[in-house]
Amino acid sequence: MLAAGEEGIVDSPGMGEFKVHRVRFFNYVPSGIRCVAYNDQSNRLAVSRTDGTVEIYNLSANYFQEKFFSGHESRATEALCWAKGQRLFSAGLNGEIIEYDLQALNIKYAMDAFGGPIWSMAASPSGSQLLVGCEDGSVKLFQVTPEKIQFERNFDRQKSRILSLSWHPSGTHVAAGSIDYISVFDVKSENWLMDSFGDETDFNLLGSAIHKMLVDRQYMGVSKRKCIIWGVAFLSDGTVISVDSAGKVQFWDSATGTLVKNHLIANADVQSIAVSDQEDSFVVGTAEGTVFHFQLVSVTSNSSEKQWVRTKPFQHHTHDVRAVAHSPTALISGGTDTHLVIRPLMEKVEVKNYDAALRKITFPHRRLVSCAKKRQLLLFQFAHHLELWRLGSTVATGKNGDTLPLSKDADHLLHLKAKVSKMPAFLRSALQILFSEDSTKLFVASNQGSLHVIRLLEGSFKHLHTFQPQSGERLLLTGHGREFSLTDVPFFPNETSVVGGTVESMCLLAVSPDGNWLAASGTSAGVHVYSVKHLKLHCTVPAYNFPVTALAIAPNTNNLVIAHSDQQVFEYSIPDKQYTEWSRTIQKQGFHHLWLQRDTPITHISFHPKRPMHILLHDAYMFCIIDKSLPLPNDKTLLYNPLPPTNESDVIRRRTAHAFKISKIYKPLLFMELLDERTLVAVERPLDDIIAQLPPPIKKKKFGT
Amino acid sequence: MAALEEEFTLTAVPLGSGPDGPLGVEPSDKTDQFLVTDSGRTVILYKVSDQKPLGSWSVKQGQIITCPAVCNFQTGEFIVVHDNKVLRIWNNEDVNLDKVFKATLSAEVYRIHSIQGTEPLVLFKEGAVRSLEALLEEPQQKIETVISDEEVIKWTKFFMVFRHPVLIFITEKHGNYFAYVQKFNSRILSKYTLVLGQEENSVIQSFSTSVDRKFISLMSLSSDGCVYETLIPIHPSDPEKNQRVVRSLLLKSAVSGNARSGVGLMVLDQDHLAVLGPPLPTSKECLSIWNIKFQTLQTSKELPQGTSGQLWYYGENLFMLHGKFLTVIPYKCEVSSLAGALGKLKHSQDPGTHAIPHFVNWEASQESGLGSQNSEQSKRIKESEKHIEVELRKFLAIKRTPDFHTIIGDTVIGLLERCKTEPSFYPRNSLMQLIQTHVLSYSLCPGLMEIALEKTDVQMLQLCLQQFPDIPESVTCACLKIFLGIGDDSLQETDINMESVSDYANTVQGEKMEEQAEILQNGFNLEEDNCENCAQQLSAKPQAAVEEAALCPVIPKRAALLNAILHSAYSETFLLPHLKGIPAQHITLFLQYLYFLYLKCSENVTMTLPGIHPPTLNQIMDWICLLLDANFTVVVMIPEAKRLLLSLYKFVKSQISICSELNKIEVGFRELQKLNQEKNNRELYSIEVLELF
């Protein structure tokens, strides 16, 4: 509750004064990135982390993390790849190959490869075959069938684990990196060999492994114990590029099995390699956190002779760069320091706009904190547990910028570990749950697109209704400039909503404070609004080109506020089934260019209990209160003014005031909410605190080097 | 840049001419159409661009054309003289020359001149001149004799000077040449005797002229193969007097001196000459374009089937006889540019034989005793250098094109080529200017540093070291040798960039040297192998050590040069073998300097030297290591270096201990940082006041 003195605060022409609970005890540490896989067809990036989490980023939608598969301790992924177009597979140390259902957002199946821990996986250039490299030295070929994958055969077994695999672009040969050597297989002849001789063939005699290329163990002149081939890349001209634990990038001629060129680039392991589709550039990542760009350039101008040259080093990481990817326009890297770094190649970027800027993605694009306003409780969501905290309080007052003495500190109330117990089926597949404001109903978004409504009773619950997903026709929004029209479009099988009979899962839910309306959204289809009272679909907000990042329904007006990954914000009146006047106005005028250039999505929207014109929203680096009653800023207006207005008269202040009140005091901001009209809670996660919990980076001597 | 384009033949059938070639090629009133007069009986009108004849006229059997047909620009009619005295005038529609206007004159005609803007002139063999109009009024009028008996007209030309027609003709009598200049506005005929100078016996084979405001510049190609220039005043001070004009050498060995025939000369513009003839006694005949200003061969074209020595030049076309065919070579000369001025070496066709330079060899002409021309020659070179400098400045002032650096590279290579062929040519300022464009590298112009090394041009070398990123280690080392070896006196005179040296290098050189000498003496007497002794010596002379630290062992200018070496990039493996070739005392001096820099570095906390672009500590240390690696055995044997080595050793030892201490401190700091973080962690929760505006 507020202290008595609070009443005396005079309402200033601005937004007024707030007490802010500044919370930094959310001990969230993202897992290190283990693999990245870029899909050219959909311009999406799959990222797997050391805890088995898999994230899908839509690079076309402002790098939004649109899908997410939570990991499990037993599922450490070591390899990730796209096959058959847009099917995603991972493999890991538990020996299983996993396919992900990108619509239902769950694991489609897991299949044991029976080769011990899997270290590497590669899809054939056509996408119809998968190769996995196992701990026991075997390379296994799987056929990708429409529903599953099917084991086809083993390649002859090598002496030690297969750490890296790469297909020749023609699909006829495969390079496999092991410990101390690289093998090159002929995929066709393998077939015959395996049929005739089984598993124990001597490849040297039969020539199945056409070349074995021994890698020098020498490391800066000193013989190291072993040289691990962390990555291989097979180019169409037969060159095999290898990166290894001795810090070398080596070029081999696969036809003769000879070393062509050697680049010593690091004092530590070179852990990853990715080649562009044009094979004119590739990228490697090292354990020192450096990413090197290699390019195929002409030896002299006007000469057709080209050679690989190390062109640019990038140091965006502090720790091991475990994975790199090469999109047509950018170098993508990730590693132990948990950042996903997307570094556009300036020469490939046609328009030098904000998309050409470096992106560093650290935090998930979803909300991990929820809050009980009246009881002043915070719930933190971790990968495998939950924490419940109670906020402290103060009786003191102060002016802007003051830190108030605490009369009561924050308390850690609960630590809930994830435990699989008996659960109803619809809850087991739940992607998102939401309570109604009066805590009488629970809404569950499960996979296959269905939404369950459950009435909560004292000690038990009752399943009320299931909203089934719409199929067949759907509404598409087509934009012509700022004018919108609604068009009925026949269903498009390749589009995202329904694929192979499954419907896209809903992953964002919002309920109106009066409990009458439920809004649900997937990543690409429109937002569906259901009437809880009548238990039927009320309307569908037209689909927009960019995924929804946050949803909320305003009290009283029942206006649905939707934020998209391209930083657009819409306000849709549920009772009227149309966009509000304000939303139309701002779409007509357009958002401020600086607003559109923010590079983190809005992850939470809330409303002021007493001021219906206010919308509060935040991303990782700012929070903003939109006052709909004020004029909109145009591109000439100063969008963000950190300084309080000085001795200006009220007139000037009113004239220069605009609808967007932005504060960048709290960052990185994971959560922001209005507890009551004068109190805010802000959950910050300083990067230093995350770094402090990472393993120490490779030490570089500062003195006497 | 002057350039000859692809030649083409004008006549499909060979001219029915003897070995003397055609009588003449004259322009008609229409551009691109020329009258070619055969030495036999035929006049043909050609359209050059189409390479086809438009009309052809012949005189009757038995008659012979004696003077090339010309076009009367005022009427468009054609005029020809056959059988010396018979004048024929016709126009394009006429078919038969027999039926056209005919006038028989009383005297033999040498040549009819017709140029734009004035009426045709008839020059009689006796030297008299009549305008065509005046002649036609009374064809049988008496023609006076102007020149003496046995005097023969050799060559003639008619031109306009300030809208006034001027006629010049050259006569010869017993090996003496005379020039007559007839001005028609004043009807004054001036006579000049051409003084041949030393080449008294030479025969002049060809003439050509150019005109400016005051002089007719008469060029003559003598039988010795040289081109001479004679300046004849247009407005003589005393026209009545027979004056003597001297000729001067303009171009030496333009053609082989032995060539007796097929030699011709034509002035193309004020800077360019076309010369026809064999450039070497053995070679085929050639058409060469020379730049007389820079004495350079611009371009040349071989005429393997021989030529008659006749050369005509109209518009942009050069006409000459090649074999039996009249050949046209279009010629273009763009405005004189730097690249053009640099010229082009004509490479010998036969790679086996060493090409004799086609340039005037000034050294050689000095030897041949042309003392009077010596100063003129060096003046010419100076002028040439200055001209290049001016052109260069103009070029650098304009906006940079994408191929700027290749142009600069080519320019430097061109200049260097000329430097090689002409030892006295060294356009230093231009080269410096070019280096400072920042686009040159060693590989673009490998010869540049070689020449600078040859000339011991330390300033240029310093500039190169500063600007070129890719100097080979051998060249760096050669520079180092020069920098260490060059005398202080010659250094003082040069203008060296002292940016990298600040006042630390101010020295009292004299004292320093004295002290060194003393040490040297002592060094020989001491037990050299006993290091302890040396150490004692060191400790016994703290005073000396202090002084050594305070004084720079080299003068500031040398320090600046050595700093340039320190800044240059190198690869140890390639540099080491070259460093072994440096004399021991130079190594010692350099080591002393490096040690001095090192002491200066360690004087301040940041371990840097003052100044704008000083050598870094790493560079200094690397060079000390390199020098010691390369010359350790030598340095160890030099007593004066022993002290140096010992103090270096002591310093390095102390540095190592400092580094290890720093590493220890780093660990301590990290602990402090951790504590600090923990303190921050305590502020995990706070309630703050925020006002939004």
PDB file of N, CA and C in Angstrom, chain A residues 370-435:
ATOM      1  N   SER A 370       6.266 -12.719 -14.215  1.00  0.00           N
ATOM      2  CA  SER A 370       4.892 -12.266 -14.069  1.00  0.00           C
ATOM      3  C   SER A 370       4.700 -11.735 -12.657  1.00  0.00           C
ATOM      4  N   CYS A 371       3.615 -11.067 -12.473  1.00  0.00           N
ATOM      5  CA  CYS A 371       3.536 -10.253 -11.277  1.00  0.00           C
ATOM      6  C   CYS A 371       2.113 -10.257 -10.726  1.00  0.00           C
ATOM      7  N   ALA A 372       2.011 -10.375  -9.443  1.00  0.00           N
ATOM      8  CA  ALA A 372       0.708 -10.233  -8.781  1.00  0.00           C
ATOM      9  C   ALA A 372       0.663  -8.823  -8.220  1.00  0.00           C
ATOM     10  N   LYS A 373      -0.178  -7.993  -8.823  1.00  0.00           N
ATOM     11  CA  LYS A 373      -0.093  -6.566  -8.516  1.00  0.00           C
ATOM     12  C   LYS A 373      -0.475  -6.251  -7.077  1.00  0.00           C
ATOM     13  N   LYS A 374      -1.623  -6.789  -6.642  1.00  0.00           N
ATOM     14  CA  LYS A 374      -2.106  -6.393  -5.327  1.00  0.00           C
ATOM     15  C   LYS A 374      -1.205  -6.925  -4.240  1.00  0.00           C
ATOM     16  N   ARG A 375      -0.747  -8.157  -4.411  1.00  0.00           N
ATOM     17  CA  ARG A 375       0.071  -8.769  -3.369  1.00  0.00           C
ATOM     18  C   ARG A 375       1.547  -8.418  -3.537  1.00  0.00           C
ATOM     19  N   GLN A 376       1.854  -7.727  -4.595  1.00  0.00           N
ATOM     20  CA  GLN A 376       3.238  -7.298  -4.864  1.00  0.00           C
ATOM     21  C   GLN A 376       4.196  -8.485  -4.872  1.00  0.00           C
ATOM     22  N   LEU A 377       3.798  -9.476  -5.663  1.00  0.00           N
ATOM     23  CA  LEU A 377       4.645 -10.666  -5.791  1.00  0.00           C
ATOM     24  C   LEU A 377       5.201 -10.741  -7.215  1.00  0.00           C
ATOM     25  N   LEU A 378       6.401 -11.278  -7.325  1.00  0.00           N
ATOM     26  CA  LEU A 378       7.001 -11.492  -8.645  1.00  0.00           C
ATOM     27  C   LEU A 378       7.290 -12.966  -8.803  1.00  0.00           C
ATOM     28  N   LEU A 379       6.958 -13.495  -9.970  1.00  0.00           N
ATOM     29  CA  LEU A 379       7.261 -14.889 -10.267  1.00  0.00           C
ATOM     30  C   LEU A 379       8.277 -14.930 -11.403  1.00  0.00           C
ATOM     31  N   PHE A 380       9.393 -15.557 -11.150  1.00  0.00           N
ATOM     32  CA  PHE A 380      10.446 -15.650 -12.170  1.00  0.00           C
ATOM     33  C   PHE A 380      10.457 -17.054 -12.756  1.00  0.00           C
ATOM     34  N   GLN A 381      10.540 -17.105 -14.060  1.00  0.00           N
ATOM     35  CA  GLN A 381      10.540 -18.391 -14.744  1.00  0.00           C
ATOM     36  C   GLN A 381      11.959 -18.708 -15.199  1.00  0.00           C
ATOM     37  N   PHE A 382      12.470 -19.815 -14.704  1.00  0.00           N
ATOM     38  CA  PHE A 382      13.786 -20.303 -15.136  1.00  0.00           C
ATOM     39  C   PHE A 382      13.567 -21.543 -15.992  1.00  0.00           C
ATOM     40  N   ALA A 383      14.634 -22.060 -16.526  1.00  0.00           N
ATOM     41  CA  ALA A 383      14.500 -23.220 -17.408  1.00  0.00           C
ATOM     42  C   ALA A 383      13.901 -24.408 -16.666  1.00  0.00           C
ATOM     43  N   HIS A 384      14.336 -24.605 -15.418  1.00  0.00           N
ATOM     44  CA  HIS A 384      13.876 -25.807 -14.727  1.00  0.00           C
ATOM     45  C   HIS A 384      13.272 -25.514 -13.368  1.00  0.00           C
ATOM     46  N   HIS A 385      13.092 -24.271 -13.049  1.00  0.00           N
ATOM     47  CA  HIS A 385      12.431 -23.975 -11.777  1.00  0.00           C
ATOM     48  C   HIS A 385      11.776 -22.602 -11.806  1.00  0.00           C
ATOM     49  N   LEU A 386      10.984 -22.336 -10.782  1.00  0.00           N
ATOM     50  CA  LEU A 386      10.320 -21.038 -10.630  1.00  0.00           C
ATOM     51  C   LEU A 386      10.742 -20.431  -9.308  1.00  0.00           C
ATOM     52  N   GLU A 387      10.769 -19.121  -9.270  1.00  0.00           N
ATOM     53  CA  GLU A 387      11.060 -18.452  -8.006  1.00  0.00           C
ATOM     54  C   GLU A 387       9.975 -17.423  -7.742  1.00  0.00           C
ATOM     55  N   LEU A 388       9.548 -17.357  -6.500  1.00  0.00           N
ATOM     56  CA  LEU A 388       8.533 -16.382  -6.121  1.00  0.00           C
ATOM     57  C   LEU A 388       9.137 -15.423  -5.104  1.00  0.00           C
ATOM     58  N   TRP A 389       8.989 -14.144  -5.373  1.00  0.00           N
ATOM     59  CA  TRP A 389       9.563 -13.120  -4.499  1.00  0.00           C
ATOM     60  C   TRP A 389       8.469 -12.127  -4.093  1.00  0.00           C
ATOM     61  N   ARG A 390       8.639 -11.616  -2.877  1.00  0.00           N
ATOM     62  CA  ARG A 390       7.754 -10.536  -2.463  1.00  0.00           C
ATOM     63  C   ARG A 390       8.568  -9.247  -2.455  1.00  0.00           C
ATOM     64  N   LEU A 391       7.955  -8.201  -2.978  1.00  0.00           N
ATOM     65  CA  LEU A 391       8.666  -6.929  -3.030  1.00  0.00           C
ATOM     66  C   LEU A 391       8.694  -6.286  -1.650  1.00  0.00           C
ATOM     67  N   GLY A 392       9.692  -5.454  -1.458  1.00  0.00           N
ATOM     68  CA  GLY A 392       9.805  -4.742  -0.186  1.00  0.00           C
ATOM     69  C   GLY A 392       8.952  -3.486  -0.191  1.00  0.00           C
ATOM     70  N   SER A 393       9.154  -2.639   0.810  1.00  0.00           N
ATOM     71  CA  SER A 393       8.375  -1.402   0.851  1.00  0.00           C
ATOM     72  C   SER A 393       9.178  -0.298   1.521  1.00  0.00           C
ATOM     73  N   THR A 394       8.680   0.903   1.402  1.00  0.00           N
ATOM     74  CA  THR A 394       9.324   2.052   2.029  1.00  0.00           C
ATOM     75  C   THR A 394       8.245   3.028   2.468  1.00  0.00           C
ATOM     76  N   VAL A 395       8.573   3.800   3.438  1.00  0.00           N
ATOM     77  CA  VAL A 395       7.620   4.829   3.854  1.00  0.00           C
ATOM     78  C   VAL A 395       8.102   6.208   3.425  1.00  0.00           C
ATOM     79  N   ALA A 396       9.317   6.252   2.972  1.00  0.00           N
ATOM     80  CA  ALA A 396       9.901   7.559   2.661  1.00  0.00           C
ATOM     81  C   ALA A 396       9.405   8.072   1.315  1.00  0.00           C
ATOM     82  N   THR A 397       9.597   9.342   1.095  1.00  0.00           N
ATOM     83  CA  THR A 397       9.318   9.933  -0.212  1.00  0.00           C
ATOM     84  C   THR A 397      10.574  10.675  -0.664  1.00  0.00           C
ATOM     85  N   GLY A 398      10.599  11.024  -1.903  1.00  0.00           N
ATOM     86  CA  GLY A 398      11.779  11.745  -2.388  1.00  0.00           C
ATOM     87  C   GLY A 398      11.485  12.378  -3.730  1.00  0.00           C
ATOM     88  N   LYS A 399      12.511  12.980  -4.271  1.00  0.00           N
ATOM     89  CA  LYS A 399      12.319  13.591  -5.580  1.00  0.00           C
ATOM     90  C   LYS A 399      12.979  12.717  -6.644  1.00  0.00           C
ATOM     91  N   ASN A 400      12.809  13.133  -7.869  1.00  0.00           N
ATOM     92  CA  ASN A 400      13.282  12.342  -9.012  1.00  0.00           C
ATOM     93  C   ASN A 400      14.729  11.901  -8.843  1.00  0.00           C
ATOM     94  N   GLY A 401      14.986  10.615  -8.970  1.00  0.00           N
ATOM     95  CA  GLY A 401      16.347  10.106  -8.912  1.00  0.00           C
ATOM     96  C   GLY A 401      16.755   9.599  -7.551  1.00  0.00           C
ATOM     97  N   ASP A 402      15.972   9.895  -6.518  1.00  0.00           N
ATOM     98  CA  ASP A 402      16.358   9.469  -5.168  1.00  0.00           C
ATOM     99  C   ASP A 402      16.176   7.970  -4.995  1.00  0.00           C
ATOM    100  N   THR A 403      17.052   7.395  -4.192  1.00  0.00           N
ATOM    101  CA  THR A 403      16.857   6.020  -3.753  1.00  0.00           C
ATOM    102  C   THR A 403      16.315   6.086  -2.337  1.00  0.00           C
ATOM    103  N   LEU A 404      15.176   5.445  -2.133  1.00  0.00           N
ATOM    104  CA  LEU A 404      14.506   5.590  -0.843  1.00  0.00           C
ATOM    105  C   LEU A 404      14.981   4.499   0.120  1.00  0.00           C
ATOM    106  N   PRO A 405      15.095   4.850   1.370  1.00  0.00           N
ATOM    107  CA  PRO A 405      15.464   3.820   2.349  1.00  0.00           C
ATOM    108  C   PRO A 405      14.344   2.780   2.464  1.00  0.00           C
ATOM    109  N   LEU A 406      14.746   1.514   2.561  1.00  0.00           N
ATOM    110  CA  LEU A 406      13.749   0.449   2.601  1.00  0.00           C
ATOM    111  C   LEU A 406      13.274   0.235   4.031  1.00  0.00           C
ATOM    112  N   SER A 407      11.987   0.136   4.196  1.00  0.00           N
ATOM    113  CA  SER A 407      11.496  -0.259   5.513  1.00  0.00           C
ATOM    114  C   SER A 407      11.367  -1.775   5.577  1.00  0.00           C
ATOM    115  N   LYS A 408      11.243  -2.381   4.418  1.00  0.00           N
ATOM    116  CA  LYS A 408      11.177  -3.840   4.369  1.00  0.00           C
ATOM    117  C   LYS A 408      11.842  -4.293   3.078  1.00  0.00           C
ATOM    118  N   ASP A 409      12.770  -5.243   3.151  1.00  0.00           N
ATOM    119  CA  ASP A 409      13.488  -5.715   1.970  1.00  0.00           C
ATOM    120  C   ASP A 409      12.638  -6.756   1.235  1.00  0.00           C
ATOM    121  N   ALA A 410      13.064  -7.061   0.025  1.00  0.00           N
ATOM    122  CA  ALA A 410      12.348  -8.076  -0.750  1.00  0.00           C
ATOM    123  C   ALA A 410      12.648  -9.461  -0.181  1.00  0.00           C
ATOM    124  N   ASP A 411      11.640 -10.356  -0.263  1.00  0.00           N
ATOM    125  CA  ASP A 411      11.802 -11.704   0.287  1.00  0.00           C
ATOM    126  C   ASP A 411      11.731 -12.742  -0.804  1.00  0.00           C
ATOM    127  N   HIS A 412      12.552 -13.726  -0.691  1.00  0.00           N
ATOM    128  CA  HIS A 412      12.467 -14.891  -1.576  1.00  0.00           C
ATOM    129  C   HIS A 412      11.524 -15.868  -0.893  1.00  0.00           C
ATOM    130  N   LEU A 413      10.348 -16.069  -1.482  1.00  0.00           N
ATOM    131  CA  LEU A 413       9.332 -16.875  -0.804  1.00  0.00           C
ATOM    132  C   LEU A 413       9.415 -18.345  -1.187  1.00  0.00           C
ATOM    133  N   LEU A 414       9.586 -18.617  -2.463  1.00  0.00           N
ATOM    134  CA  LEU A 414       9.444 -19.991  -2.925  1.00  0.00           C
ATOM    135  C   LEU A 414      10.469 -20.304  -3.992  1.00  0.00           C
ATOM    136  N   HIS A 415      10.859 -21.549  -4.038  1.00  0.00           N
ATOM    137  CA  HIS A 415      11.703 -22.044  -5.121  1.00  0.00           C
ATOM    138  C   HIS A 415      11.069 -23.351  -5.562  1.00  0.00           C
ATOM    139  N   LEU A 416      10.425 -23.322  -6.729  1.00  0.00           N
ATOM    140  CA  LEU A 416       9.669 -24.499  -7.187  1.00  0.00           C
ATOM    141  C   LEU A 416      10.438 -25.191  -8.289  1.00  0.00           C
ATOM    142  N   LYS A 417      10.813 -26.436  -8.038  1.00  0.00           N
ATOM    143  CA  LYS A 417      11.523 -27.184  -9.077  1.00  0.00           C
ATOM    144  C   LYS A 417      10.519 -27.881  -9.972  1.00  0.00           C
ATOM    145  N   ALA A 418      10.878 -27.976 -11.252  1.00  0.00           N
ATOM    146  CA  ALA A 418       9.979 -28.648 -12.196  1.00  0.00           C
ATOM    147  C   ALA A 418       9.921 -30.120 -11.839  1.00  0.00           C
ATOM    148  N   LYS A 419       8.721 -30.635 -11.800  1.00  0.00           N
ATOM    149  CA  LYS A 419       8.555 -32.031 -11.419  1.00  0.00           C
ATOM    150  C   LYS A 419       7.424 -32.571 -12.272  1.00  0.00           C
ATOM    151  N   VAL A 420       7.663 -33.663 -12.906  1.00  0.00           N
ATOM    152  CA  VAL A 420       6.601 -34.229 -13.733  1.00  0.00           C
ATOM    153  C   VAL A 420       5.726 -35.085 -12.842  1.00  0.00           C
ATOM    154  N   SER A 421       4.504 -34.626 -12.648  1.00  0.00           N
ATOM    155  CA  SER A 421       3.582 -35.430 -11.866  1.00  0.00           C
ATOM    156  C   SER A 421       2.359 -35.711 -12.723  1.00  0.00           C
ATOM    157  N   LYS A 422       1.395 -36.323 -12.164  1.00  0.00           N
ATOM    158  CA  LYS A 422       0.198 -36.647 -12.946  1.00  0.00           C
ATOM    159  C   LYS A 422      -0.498 -35.348 -13.357  1.00  0.00           C
ATOM    160  N   MET A 423      -0.771 -35.259 -14.601  1.00  0.00           N
ATOM    161  CA  MET A 423      -1.368 -34.030 -15.124  1.00  0.00           C
ATOM    162  C   MET A 423      -2.382 -34.408 -16.189  1.00  0.00           C
ATOM    163  N   PRO A 424      -3.450 -33.664 -16.313  1.00  0.00           N
ATOM    164  CA  PRO A 424      -4.361 -33.946 -17.424  1.00  0.00           C
ATOM    165  C   PRO A 424      -3.639 -33.745 -18.761  1.00  0.00           C
ATOM    166  N   ALA A 425      -4.095 -34.472 -19.769  1.00  0.00           N
ATOM    167  CA  ALA A 425      -3.407 -34.480 -21.062  1.00  0.00           C
ATOM    168  C   ALA A 425      -3.282 -33.083 -21.649  1.00  0.00           C
ATOM    169  N   PHE A 426      -4.309 -32.274 -21.546  1.00  0.00           N
ATOM    170  CA  PHE A 426      -4.261 -30.951 -22.184  1.00  0.00           C
ATOM    171  C   PHE A 426      -3.247 -30.038 -21.513  1.00  0.00           C
ATOM    172  N   LEU A 427      -2.959 -30.328 -20.259  1.00  0.00           N
ATOM    173  CA  LEU A 427      -1.965 -29.491 -19.574  1.00  0.00           C
ATOM    174  C   LEU A 427      -0.544 -29.922 -19.907  1.00  0.00           C
ATOM    175  N   ARG A 428      -0.372 -31.202 -20.242  1.00  0.00           N
ATOM    176  CA  ARG A 428       0.970 -31.684 -20.522  1.00  0.00           C
ATOM    177  C   ARG A 428       1.533 -31.031 -21.789  1.00  0.00           C
ATOM    178  N   SER A 429       0.635 -30.750 -22.692  1.00  0.00           N
ATOM    179  CA  SER A 429       1.115 -30.140 -23.934  1.00  0.00           C
ATOM    180  C   SER A 429       0.955 -28.617 -23.905  1.00  0.00           C
ATOM    181  N   ALA A 430       0.741 -28.057 -22.726  1.00  0.00           N
ATOM    182  CA  ALA A 430       0.491 -26.618 -22.638  1.00  0.00           C
ATOM    183  C   ALA A 430       1.718 -25.815 -23.051  1.00  0.00           C
ATOM    184  N   LEU A 431       1.473 -24.777 -23.855  1.00  0.00           N
ATOM    185  CA  LEU A 431       2.558 -23.881 -24.247  1.00  0.00           C
ATOM    186  C   LEU A 431       2.507 -22.603 -23.424  1.00  0.00           C
ATOM    187  N   GLN A 432       1.296 -22.233 -23.033  1.00  0.00           N
ATOM    188  CA  GLN A 432       1.128 -20.970 -22.323  1.00  0.00           C
ATOM    189  C   GLN A 432      -0.113 -21.108 -21.457  1.00  0.00           C
ATOM    190  N   ILE A 433      -0.021 -20.612 -20.214  1.00  0.00           N
ATOM    191  CA  ILE A 433      -1.219 -20.611 -19.379  1.00  0.00           C
ATOM    192  C   ILE A 433      -1.460 -19.190 -18.888  1.00  0.00           C
ATOM    193  N   LEU A 434      -2.734 -18.920 -18.575  1.00  0.00           N
ATOM    194  CA  LEU A 434      -3.087 -17.574 -18.141  1.00  0.00           C
ATOM    195  C   LEU A 434      -4.304 -17.663 -17.228  1.00  0.00           C
ATOM    196  N   PHE A 435      -4.206 -16.943 -16.123  1.00  0.00           N
ATOM    197  CA  PHE A 435      -5.360 -16.886 -15.218  1.00  0.00           C
ATOM    198  C   PHE A 435      -6.177 -15.646 -15.537  1.00  0.00           C
TER     199      PHE A 435
END
